[in-house]
Coordinates of N, CA, C and O in Angstrom, one line a residue:
V1 N 84.6 59.7 251.0 CA 86.4 59.1 252.0 C 87.5 59.4 250.0 O 86.4 59.1 249.1
M2 N 88.2 59.9 250.1 CA 89.6 61.3 248.1 C 89.8 60.6 249.0 O 90.9 61.2 250.3
L3 N 91.3 59.1 248.6 CA 92.5 58.6 249.3 C 93.0 59.6 247.9 O 92.7 59.3 247.1
V4 N 93.8 60.3 248.6 CA 95.1 61.2 247.2 C 96.1 60.8 247.9 O 96.9 60.9 249.2
I5 N 97.7 60.6 246.8 CA 98.3 60.4 246.9 C 99.2 60.9 246.1 O 99.3 61.1 244.9
A6 N 100.1 62.0 247.0 CA 100.7 62.7 246.6 C 102.7 62.8 246.8 O 102.3 62.0 248.1
H7 N 102.9 63.5 245.9 CA 104.6 63.6 246.6 C 104.9 64.6 247.1 O 104.2 65.2 247.0
H8 N 104.8 65.3 248.4 CA 105.2 65.9 249.7 C 106.5 66.8 248.9 O 105.9 68.1 248.7
D9 N 107.2 66.3 247.9 CA 108.3 67.4 247.2 C 107.9 68.4 246.5 O 107.0 69.0 245.7
V10 N 106.4 67.9 245.8 CA 106.0 68.2 244.7 C 104.5 69.7 244.6 O 104.7 70.5 244.5
V11 N 103.6 69.1 246.8 CA 103.0 69.3 246.9 C 104.1 70.9 247.5 O 103.6 72.5 247.6
N12 N 104.6 71.0 248.2 CA 105.9 71.7 249.1 C 106.5 72.7 247.4 O 106.9 73.7 247.7
R13 N 107.0 73.1 246.5 CA 107.7 73.5 245.5 C 106.3 74.2 244.7 O 106.4 75.1 244.9
A14 N 105.5 73.4 245.3 CA 103.8 74.6 244.0 C 104.3 75.9 245.7 O 103.5 76.2 245.0
L15 N 104.0 74.7 246.4 CA 103.1 76.5 248.6 C 105.0 76.9 247.7 O 104.3 78.6 247.7
R16 N 105.4 77.1 247.6 CA 107.0 77.5 248.0 C 106.6 79.1 246.4 O 107.5 79.7 246.5
L17 N 106.7 78.5 245.8 CA 106.1 78.9 244.1 C 104.7 80.7 243.8 O 105.4 81.7 244.5
V18 N 103.4 79.6 245.6 CA 103.4 81.1 246.0 C 103.7 81.7 246.8 O 103.4 83.3 246.5
E19 N 104.6 81.1 247.3 CA 104.9 82.1 248.4 C 105.7 83.0 247.9 O 106.3 84.4 247.8
A20 N 106.7 83.1 246.2 CA 107.6 83.6 246.8 C 106.7 84.6 245.3 O 107.6 86.2 245.5
M21 N 105.6 84.6 245.1 CA 104.2 85.6 244.8 C 104.2 85.9 245.4 O 103.4 87.1 244.6
E22 N 104.1 86.0 247.1 CA 103.0 86.8 247.7 C 101.7 87.2 247.3 O 101.2 87.5 247.8
W23 N 101.6 85.5 247.5 CA 99.9 85.3 247.4 C 98.7 84.5 248.3 O 100.4 84.2 248.9
S24 N 98.8 84.9 248.4 CA 97.6 84.2 249.7 C 97.0 82.5 249.9 O 96.5 82.5 248.2
L25 N 97.1 81.7 249.8 CA 96.7 80.5 249.8 C 96.2 80.0 250.2 O 95.9 80.4 251.9
E26 N 94.6 80.1 250.2 CA 93.0 79.0 251.4 C 93.5 77.7 251.4 O 93.5 77.2 252.5
R27 N 94.0 77.2 250.3 CA 93.7 75.5 250.6 C 94.4 75.5 249.0 O 94.8 75.9 247.4
V28 N 94.8 73.5 249.3 CA 95.5 73.4 247.9 C 94.2 71.8 247.4 O 93.3 71.4 248.5
G29 N 94.1 72.1 246.6 CA 93.2 71.8 245.8 C 93.5 70.3 244.4 O 94.4 70.2 244.0
L30 N 92.6 69.5 244.1 CA 93.1 68.6 243.1 C 92.4 69.4 241.8 O 91.6 70.0 242.0
A31 N 93.1 69.3 240.8 CA 92.6 69.3 239.3 C 91.8 68.9 239.1 O 90.7 69.7 238.2
V32 N 90.8 67.9 239.3 CA 89.8 66.8 239.3 C 88.6 67.9 240.1 O 87.1 67.9 238.8
E33 N 88.5 68.5 240.8 CA 88.0 69.5 241.5 C 87.3 71.0 240.6 O 86.7 71.1 240.4
G34 N 88.5 71.2 239.9 CA 88.7 73.2 238.9 C 87.0 72.2 238.4 O 86.9 73.4 237.5
L35 N 87.8 71.1 237.9 CA 87.2 70.5 235.9 C 85.2 69.9 236.5 O 85.2 70.3 236.0
T36 N 85.7 69.8 237.8 CA 84.0 69.3 238.1 C 83.4 70.9 238.0 O 82.1 71.2 237.7
A37 N 83.7 72.5 238.9 CA 83.6 73.7 238.8 C 83.9 73.8 237.3 O 82.1 74.6 236.7
W38 N 84.5 73.4 236.1 CA 84.3 74.1 235.1 C 83.1 73.6 234.5 O 82.8 74.4 233.2
L39 N 82.6 72.0 234.0 CA 82.0 72.1 232.8 C 80.1 71.8 234.1 O 79.6 72.5 233.7
R40 N 80.3 73.0 235.6 CA 79.4 73.3 236.1 C 78.9 74.6 235.3 O 78.0 75.4 235.0
A41 N 79.8 75.5 234.6 CA 80.1 76.6 234.3 C 79.4 77.6 232.9 O 79.0 77.7 232.8
A42 N 80.3 75.6 232.5 CA 80.3 75.7 230.7 C 79.2 75.2 230.5 O 78.6 75.0 229.5
R43 N 78.5 74.3 230.9 CA 77.7 73.9 230.6 C 76.5 72.6 231.5 O 76.4 71.4 232.6
P44 N 76.5 73.6 232.2 CA 75.0 73.9 233.3 C 74.3 71.8 234.2 O 74.0 71.8 234.6
A45 N 73.6 71.6 232.1 CA 72.4 71.8 232.6 C 73.3 69.7 233.1 O 72.7 69.3 233.5
L46 N 73.7 69.5 232.0 CA 75.2 68.8 232.0 C 75.6 68.6 233.3 O 75.9 66.8 234.1
A47 N 75.8 68.7 234.0 CA 76.4 69.1 235.0 C 75.8 68.6 236.3 O 76.2 67.8 237.0
K48 N 74.7 68.4 235.9 CA 72.9 67.4 237.0 C 73.5 66.4 236.8 O 73.1 66.0 237.6
A49 N 72.7 66.0 235.6 CA 73.3 64.3 234.7 C 74.7 63.9 235.2 O 76.0 64.3 235.5
P50 N 75.1 62.1 235.5 CA 75.8 60.8 235.7 C 76.4 61.8 234.0 O 75.9 61.0 232.5
V51 N 77.4 62.5 234.1 CA 78.7 61.8 233.3 C 79.9 61.8 232.8 O 80.7 61.9 234.0
L52 N 80.3 61.7 231.9 CA 82.2 61.4 231.9 C 82.6 62.6 231.1 O 81.8 62.4 230.8
L53 N 83.4 62.6 231.7 CA 84.3 64.1 231.0 C 85.6 63.7 231.3 O 86.4 63.4 231.6
V54 N 85.7 63.9 229.9 CA 87.4 64.4 229.6 C 88.1 64.8 229.1 O 87.7 65.6 228.2
D55 N 88.6 65.2 229.9 CA 89.9 66.6 229.5 C 91.1 66.1 229.1 O 92.3 65.5 230.2
I56 N 90.9 66.5 227.9 CA 92.0 65.3 226.5 C 93.8 67.3 227.4 O 93.7 68.6 226.1
D57 N 94.7 67.5 227.8 CA 95.6 68.2 228.2 C 96.7 68.3 227.4 O 97.5 67.4 226.3
A58 N 98.3 68.6 227.4 CA 98.6 69.1 227.1 C 99.7 67.0 226.5 O 99.5 66.7 225.4
D59 N 100.0 66.6 227.3 CA 100.5 65.1 227.8 C 100.0 64.3 228.3 O 100.4 63.1 228.0
L60 N 98.6 64.3 229.3 CA 98.1 63.3 230.4 C 96.2 64.2 230.0 O 96.6 65.0 229.7
S61 N 95.7 63.0 230.6 CA 94.7 63.9 230.3 C 93.6 63.1 231.8 O 93.9 61.8 231.8
T62 N 93.1 63.2 231.4 CA 91.7 63.1 233.2 C 90.5 62.9 232.3 O 89.6 63.1 231.7
A63 N 90.4 61.4 233.5 CA 88.8 60.5 232.8 C 88.4 60.4 234.0 O 88.3 60.0 235.0
A64 N 87.0 61.9 234.3 CA 86.1 61.9 235.5 C 84.6 61.4 235.6 O 84.2 61.9 234.0
V65 N 84.4 60.3 236.1 CA 82.8 60.4 236.3 C 82.4 61.6 236.9 O 82.5 61.0 238.5
L66 N 80.9 62.2 236.8 CA 80.4 63.1 238.2 C 79.0 62.7 237.8 O 78.6 61.7 236.8
N67 N 78.7 62.2 238.6 CA 76.3 63.2 239.1 C 76.8 64.1 240.1 O 77.0 64.3 241.2
Q68 N 75.9 64.5 239.7 CA 75.2 65.9 240.7 C 75.9 66.5 241.3 O 75.5 67.4 242.0
G69 N 76.9 67.5 240.0 CA 77.8 67.7 240.5 C 79.0 67.1 241.1 O 80.1 67.9 241.6
R70 N 78.9 66.0 241.6 CA 79.9 64.9 243.0 C 81.2 64.1 242.0 O 81.2 63.9 241.2
L71 N 82.5 64.1 242.4 CA 83.1 63.5 241.2 C 83.7 62.6 241.6 O 82.9 61.8 243.4
L72 N 82.7 61.2 240.8 CA 82.7 59.5 241.8 C 83.4 59.0 241.6 O 83.5 58.1 242.5
F73 N 83.9 59.1 240.3 CA 85.5 58.4 239.7 C 87.1 59.5 239.0 O 86.1 60.0 237.8
S74 N 87.8 59.2 239.0 CA 89.1 60.0 237.9 C 89.8 58.8 237.5 O 90.3 57.9 238.1
R75 N 90.0 58.7 236.5 CA 91.6 58.3 236.1 C 92.3 59.2 235.2 O 91.3 60.2 233.7
S76 N 93.5 58.9 235.3 CA 94.7 59.2 234.3 C 94.4 59.1 232.9 O 95.1 57.5 233.2
L77 N 95.0 58.9 232.2 CA 95.2 58.4 230.8 C 96.5 59.1 230.1 O 97.0 60.0 230.1
P78 N 97.1 58.3 230.0 CA 98.2 58.6 229.9 C 98.7 58.5 228.2 O 99.9 58.4 227.4
F79 N 98.2 60.0 227.8 CA 98.6 60.0 226.8 C 97.5 62.2 226.7 O 96.7 61.4 227.1
G80 N 98.3 63.0 225.3 CA 97.9 64.9 225.6 C 97.8 64.7 224.3 O 97.6 64.1 223.2
I81 N 96.8 65.1 224.6 CA 96.9 66.0 222.1 C 98.0 66.4 221.7 O 98.0 66.0 220.3
R82 N 98.7 66.6 222.1 CA 100.0 66.1 221.7 C 100.6 65.0 220.5 O 100.3 64.7 219.1
E83 N 99.9 64.3 221.6 CA 99.8 62.8 220.5 C 99.4 62.4 219.8 O 99.5 62.3 218.5
L84 N 97.5 63.7 220.3 CA 96.6 62.8 219.6 C 96.9 63.5 217.8 O 95.6 62.8 216.6
I85 N 96.9 65.1 217.7 CA 97.5 65.8 216.7 C 98.5 65.0 215.8 O 98.5 65.4 214.9
A86 N 99.0 64.9 216.5 CA 100.7 64.0 216.3 C 100.6 62.7 215.2 O 100.9 62.6 214.0
E87 N 99.4 62.5 215.7 CA 99.2 60.6 214.8 C 98.1 60.7 214.3 O 96.2 60.7 215.3
P88 N 96.8 62.2 214.2 CA 96.2 61.7 213.6 C 94.9 60.9 213.6 O 93.7 60.1 213.9
S89 N 95.1 59.6 213.0 CA 94.5 58.2 212.4 C 94.1 57.5 213.4 O 93.8 56.7 214.1
A90 N 95.2 57.8 214.6 CA 96.0 56.6 216.2 C 94.6 57.6 217.2 O 94.2 56.7 218.2
Q91 N 94.3 58.8 216.9 CA 92.9 59.5 218.1 C 92.3 58.2 218.3 O 92.1 58.3 219.1
P92 N 90.7 58.0 218.0 CA 90.4 57.2 218.5 C 90.9 55.4 218.7 O 90.7 55.3 219.9
S93 N 91.9 54.9 218.4 CA 92.5 53.9 218.9 C 93.0 53.9 220.5 O 93.2 53.4 221.3
R94 N 93.8 55.4 220.3 CA 93.6 55.7 221.2 C 93.2 55.7 222.7 O 92.9 55.5 223.6
L95 N 91.9 56.8 222.5 CA 91.6 57.4 223.4 C 90.1 56.4 224.2 O 90.0 55.8 224.8
I96 N 89.2 55.8 222.6 CA 88.4 55.1 223.4 C 88.2 53.9 223.9 O 87.6 53.4 225.0
P97 N 89.8 53.3 223.5 CA 89.6 52.3 224.4 C 90.4 52.5 225.5 O 89.9 52.3 226.8
E98 N 90.3 54.0 225.6 CA 91.6 53.3 227.5 C 89.7 54.2 228.2 O 89.4 54.1 229.6
L99 N 89.0 55.1 227.6 CA 87.2 55.2 227.8 C 87.0 53.9 228.6 O 85.7 54.5 229.5
R100 N 86.9 52.9 227.8 CA 85.9 51.7 228.0 C 86.5 51.3 229.0 O 86.1 51.0 230.2
R101 N 87.8 51.2 229.5 CA 88.7 51.0 230.3 C 88.3 51.8 231.7 O 87.7 51.2 233.2
T102 N 88.3 53.0 231.1 CA 87.7 54.3 232.4 C 86.4 53.2 232.5 O 86.5 53.4 233.9
L103 N 85.6 53.1 232.1 CA 84.5 52.8 232.1 C 84.0 51.3 232.7 O 83.1 51.4 234.1
E104 N 84.8 50.6 232.4 CA 85.3 49.2 233.3 C 85.3 49.2 234.6 O 84.7 48.6 235.3
A105 N 86.0 49.9 234.8 CA 86.5 50.8 236.1 C 85.6 51.2 236.8 O 86.1 50.4 238.1
F106 N 85.4 51.9 236.2 CA 84.2 52.7 237.2 C 83.1 51.9 237.7 O 83.0 51.4 238.6
E107 N 82.5 50.9 236.2 CA 81.4 49.1 237.9 C 82.3 48.8 238.2 O 81.4 48.2 238.9
G108 N 83.8 48.4 237.7 CA 84.0 47.7 238.4 C 83.8 48.0 240.3 O 84.5 47.2 241.3
E109 N 84.4 49.5 240.8 CA 84.5 50.1 242.2 C 82.9 50.0 242.3 O 82.3 50.2 244.0
G110 N 81.8 49.5 241.7 CA 80.2 48.9 242.6 C 79.8 49.9 241.8 O 78.4 49.0 242.2
W111 N 79.7 51.1 241.0 CA 78.8 52.4 241.6 C 78.0 51.5 240.0 O 78.1 51.1 238.9
K112 N 76.8 52.3 240.8 CA 75.3 51.6 239.9 C 74.7 53.1 238.7 O 73.4 53.0 239.0
V113 N 75.5 53.4 238.6 CA 75.3 54.7 237.5 C 75.0 54.8 236.1 O 75.9 53.9 235.9
A114 N 74.8 55.2 235.5 CA 74.5 54.7 234.0 C 74.8 56.1 232.9 O 73.7 57.2 233.4
L115 N 75.7 56.0 233.1 CA 76.1 57.7 232.1 C 74.7 58.1 231.2 O 74.4 57.1 230.5
T116 N 74.8 59.5 231.3 CA 73.8 59.7 229.7 C 74.5 60.7 228.6 O 73.7 60.9 227.7
H117 N 75.8 61.0 229.5 CA 76.8 61.8 228.6 C 78.0 61.9 227.7 O 78.9 61.2 229.3
I118 N 79.1 62.1 227.2 CA 80.2 62.3 227.1 C 80.6 63.1 226.7 O 80.3 64.1 226.2
V119 N 81.6 64.3 227.5 CA 82.1 66.2 227.1 C 83.5 65.5 227.4 O 84.3 64.8 228.4
L120 N 83.9 66.2 226.3 CA 85.4 66.5 225.6 C 85.5 68.4 225.9 O 85.4 68.2 224.9
T121 N 86.3 67.5 226.6 CA 87.5 69.4 227.3 C 89.2 69.4 226.2 O 89.5 68.5 226.0
G122 N 89.1 70.6 226.2 CA 91.4 71.2 226.5 C 90.5 71.4 224.9 O 89.2 72.6 224.4
Q123 N 91.6 72.3 224.3 CA 91.3 71.6 222.8 C 91.0 71.7 222.0 O 92.5 70.8 221.0
V124 N 90.5 70.8 222.4 CA 88.8 69.5 221.8 C 88.7 69.7 219.4 O 88.7 69.0 219.5
E125 N 88.7 71.8 219.4 CA 88.5 72.5 219.0 C 89.5 71.1 217.7 O 89.4 72.0 216.9
R126 N 91.4 71.2 218.2 CA 92.1 70.5 216.9 C 91.4 69.3 217.1 O 93.0 68.3 216.5
L127 N 90.8 68.2 217.6 CA 90.2 67.8 217.6 C 88.5 67.5 216.5 O 87.8 66.3 217.1
P128 N 89.4 67.7 215.1 CA 87.5 67.5 215.0 C 86.2 67.0 214.9 O 85.3 66.6 215.0
D129 N 87.2 65.2 214.5 CA 85.6 64.6 214.8 C 86.0 63.5 215.8 O 85.0 63.2 215.6
L130 N 86.1 63.5 216.1 CA 86.4 63.0 217.3 C 86.2 62.9 218.3 O 85.4 61.5 218.8
A131 N 84.6 63.4 218.8 CA 83.3 63.6 219.5 C 82.4 62.6 218.8 O 81.7 61.8 219.3
E132 N 82.0 62.9 217.7 CA 81.5 61.8 216.7 C 82.2 60.3 216.8 O 81.3 59.3 216.9
Q133 N 83.3 60.0 216.4 CA 84.2 58.6 216.8 C 84.1 57.6 217.8 O 83.3 57.0 218.5
V134 N 83.9 59.4 219.3 CA 84.1 58.7 220.3 C 82.4 58.0 220.3 O 81.5 57.3 221.6
Q135 N 81.6 59.1 220.3 CA 79.9 58.7 220.8 C 79.3 57.2 219.5 O 78.7 56.8 220.3
K136 N 79.8 57.2 218.6 CA 79.4 56.2 218.2 C 80.5 54.6 218.3 O 79.9 54.2 218.5
S137 N 81.3 54.9 219.0 CA 81.9 53.7 219.3 C 81.8 53.2 220.8 O 80.8 52.3 221.5
L138 N 81.0 54.2 222.2 CA 81.0 53.9 222.9 C 78.5 54.5 223.3 O 78.5 53.6 224.3
E139 N 78.6 54.9 222.2 CA 77.0 54.5 222.0 C 76.2 55.9 223.4 O 75.5 55.1 223.9
L140 N 76.6 57.0 223.1 CA 76.8 57.6 224.1 C 76.4 59.6 223.1 O 77.4 59.1 223.1
P141 N 75.8 59.5 223.9 CA 75.8 61.7 223.1 C 76.9 62.0 223.5 O 77.7 61.9 224.8
T142 N 78.1 62.7 222.7 CA 79.7 62.9 223.7 C 79.8 64.4 222.1 O 79.1 64.5 221.4
E143 N 80.2 65.4 223.5 CA 80.1 66.5 223.0 C 81.5 67.0 222.7 O 81.8 66.8 224.3
A144 N 82.2 67.6 222.0 CA 84.0 68.4 221.8 C 83.2 69.2 222.5 O 82.4 70.8 221.7
V145 N 83.5 70.2 223.3 CA 83.6 71.6 224.1 C 85.3 71.8 224.2 O 85.6 71.7 225.5
P146 N 85.6 73.8 223.3 CA 86.8 73.6 223.8 C 87.2 74.6 225.3 O 85.5 74.9 225.8
A147 N 87.8 73.8 226.1 CA 87.7 74.7 227.8 C 87.4 76.2 227.6 O 87.1 76.5 228.9
T148 N 87.7 76.7 226.6 CA 87.5 78.0 227.0 C 86.9 78.8 226.3 O 86.0 80.1 225.9
E149 N 86.0 78.4 225.3 CA 84.3 78.3 225.3 C 83.8 79.2 225.6 O 82.7 80.7 225.1
H150 N 82.8 78.9 227.2 CA 82.6 79.7 227.4 C 82.3 81.3 228.8 O 82.2 81.8 229.6
F151 N 84.2 80.9 228.3 CA 84.9 82.2 229.2 C 85.2 83.2 228.6 O 85.4 82.7 227.7
T152 N 85.7 84.3 229.7 CA 85.6 85.6 228.6 C 87.2 85.9 230.0 O 87.3 86.0 230.4
L153 N 88.6 86.2 228.7 CA 89.5 85.6 229.1 C 90.6 86.7 229.1 O 90.5 87.3 228.5
A154 N 90.9 86.8 230.3 CA 91.9 88.7 230.3 C 93.8 88.0 229.4 O 93.6 87.1 229.0
P155 N 93.5 89.1 229.1 CA 94.7 89.9 227.7 C 96.4 88.7 228.6 O 96.0 87.8 227.8
A156 N 96.0 88.6 229.6 CA 97.2 88.0 231.0 C 96.9 86.3 230.4 O 98.2 85.6 230.4
V157 N 95.9 86.5 230.2 CA 95.4 83.6 229.7 C 96.0 83.7 228.6 O 96.2 82.9 228.1
V158 N 95.7 84.6 228.1 CA 95.2 84.0 226.3 C 96.4 84.8 226.4 O 96.5 83.0 225.8
T159 N 97.2 84.9 227.1 CA 98.6 84.8 226.6 C 98.9 83.7 226.6 O 100.0 83.1 226.2
A160 N 98.7 83.5 228.6 CA 98.9 82.5 228.9 C 98.7 81.2 228.5 O 100.4 80.4 228.4
Q161 N 97.9 80.5 228.4 CA 98.0 80.1 227.1 C 98.4 79.2 226.5 O 99.0 78.9 225.7
A162 N 99.0 80.4 225.0 CA 98.8 80.8 224.7 C 100.6 80.0 224.2 O 101.3 79.0 224.0
E163 N 102.1 80.9 225.0 CA 102.5 79.8 225.7 C 102.7 79.3 226.1 O 103.8 77.9 226.6
A164 N 101.0 77.7 227.0 CA 101.8 76.1 227.3 C 101.7 76.3 226.0 O 101.7 75.4 226.3
G165 N 101.4 76.6 225.7 CA 101.6 76.0 223.8 C 100.2 75.2 223.3 O 98.3 75.9 223.4
Q166 N 100.0 73.8 223.7 CA 97.9 72.9 223.7 C 98.0 71.9 224.7 O 96.7 71.4 224.9
G167 N 97.9 73.5 226.0 CA 97.2 72.2 227.1 C 95.4 72.7 227.6 O 95.3 74.0 226.9
S168 N 94.9 72.7 228.1 CA 94.2 72.7 228.6 C 94.0 73.5 229.8 O 94.8 73.5 231.1
F169 N 92.8 74.8 229.7 CA 93.0 75.2 231.2 C 91.5 75.2 232.2 O 91.3 75.6 232.9
A170 N 91.1 74.3 231.4 CA 89.6 73.6 232.3 C 89.7 73.3 233.7 O 89.1 74.5 234.0
H171 N 90.7 72.6 234.5 CA 91.0 72.6 235.9 C 90.9 73.8 236.4 O 91.3 74.3 236.9
L172 N 91.5 74.9 235.8 CA 92.5 76.1 236.1 C 91.4 77.0 235.9 O 91.1 77.8 236.3
L173 N 90.1 77.0 235.7 CA 88.7 77.9 234.6 C 88.0 77.5 235.8 O 87.9 78.3 236.8
G174 N 87.4 76.3 236.2 CA 86.7 75.8 237.3 C 87.8 76.9 238.5 O 86.9 77.0 239.1

């Protein structure tokens, strides 16, 4: 069972945009579903393991615990890459405590799953030492995988990502 709370006007605004573009819409999903699919495509072996996937988007990040390709738990983190690159010395002090809180909340939900890996994604190439710092602090193998690393993108998508600035496309690529 997944409980999702969304403002009706936010969903309707997106639906009106799709209709205005004359696209067909088969279903409405969650960004975290796209992240799960992204991990299956970008790191198939890890997609089967119990993993903490952290998508660092422009202004907000998502931490998701996945196991066997299924979402077990997710949590929004109140910062994104813009904040992290603006203050490089604050990167570990912002991210690591939030990841600890995420793991505590996950365990507090009663899950008895031992994570084997952490994957950081988004425009993580702009955060060169962060994976090593996370690995040292949380004592789990940690890997930084740029969201677009394993995908061939159409020129229009590359342009859209450049125009979007510092956002992550992982949930969209999934």
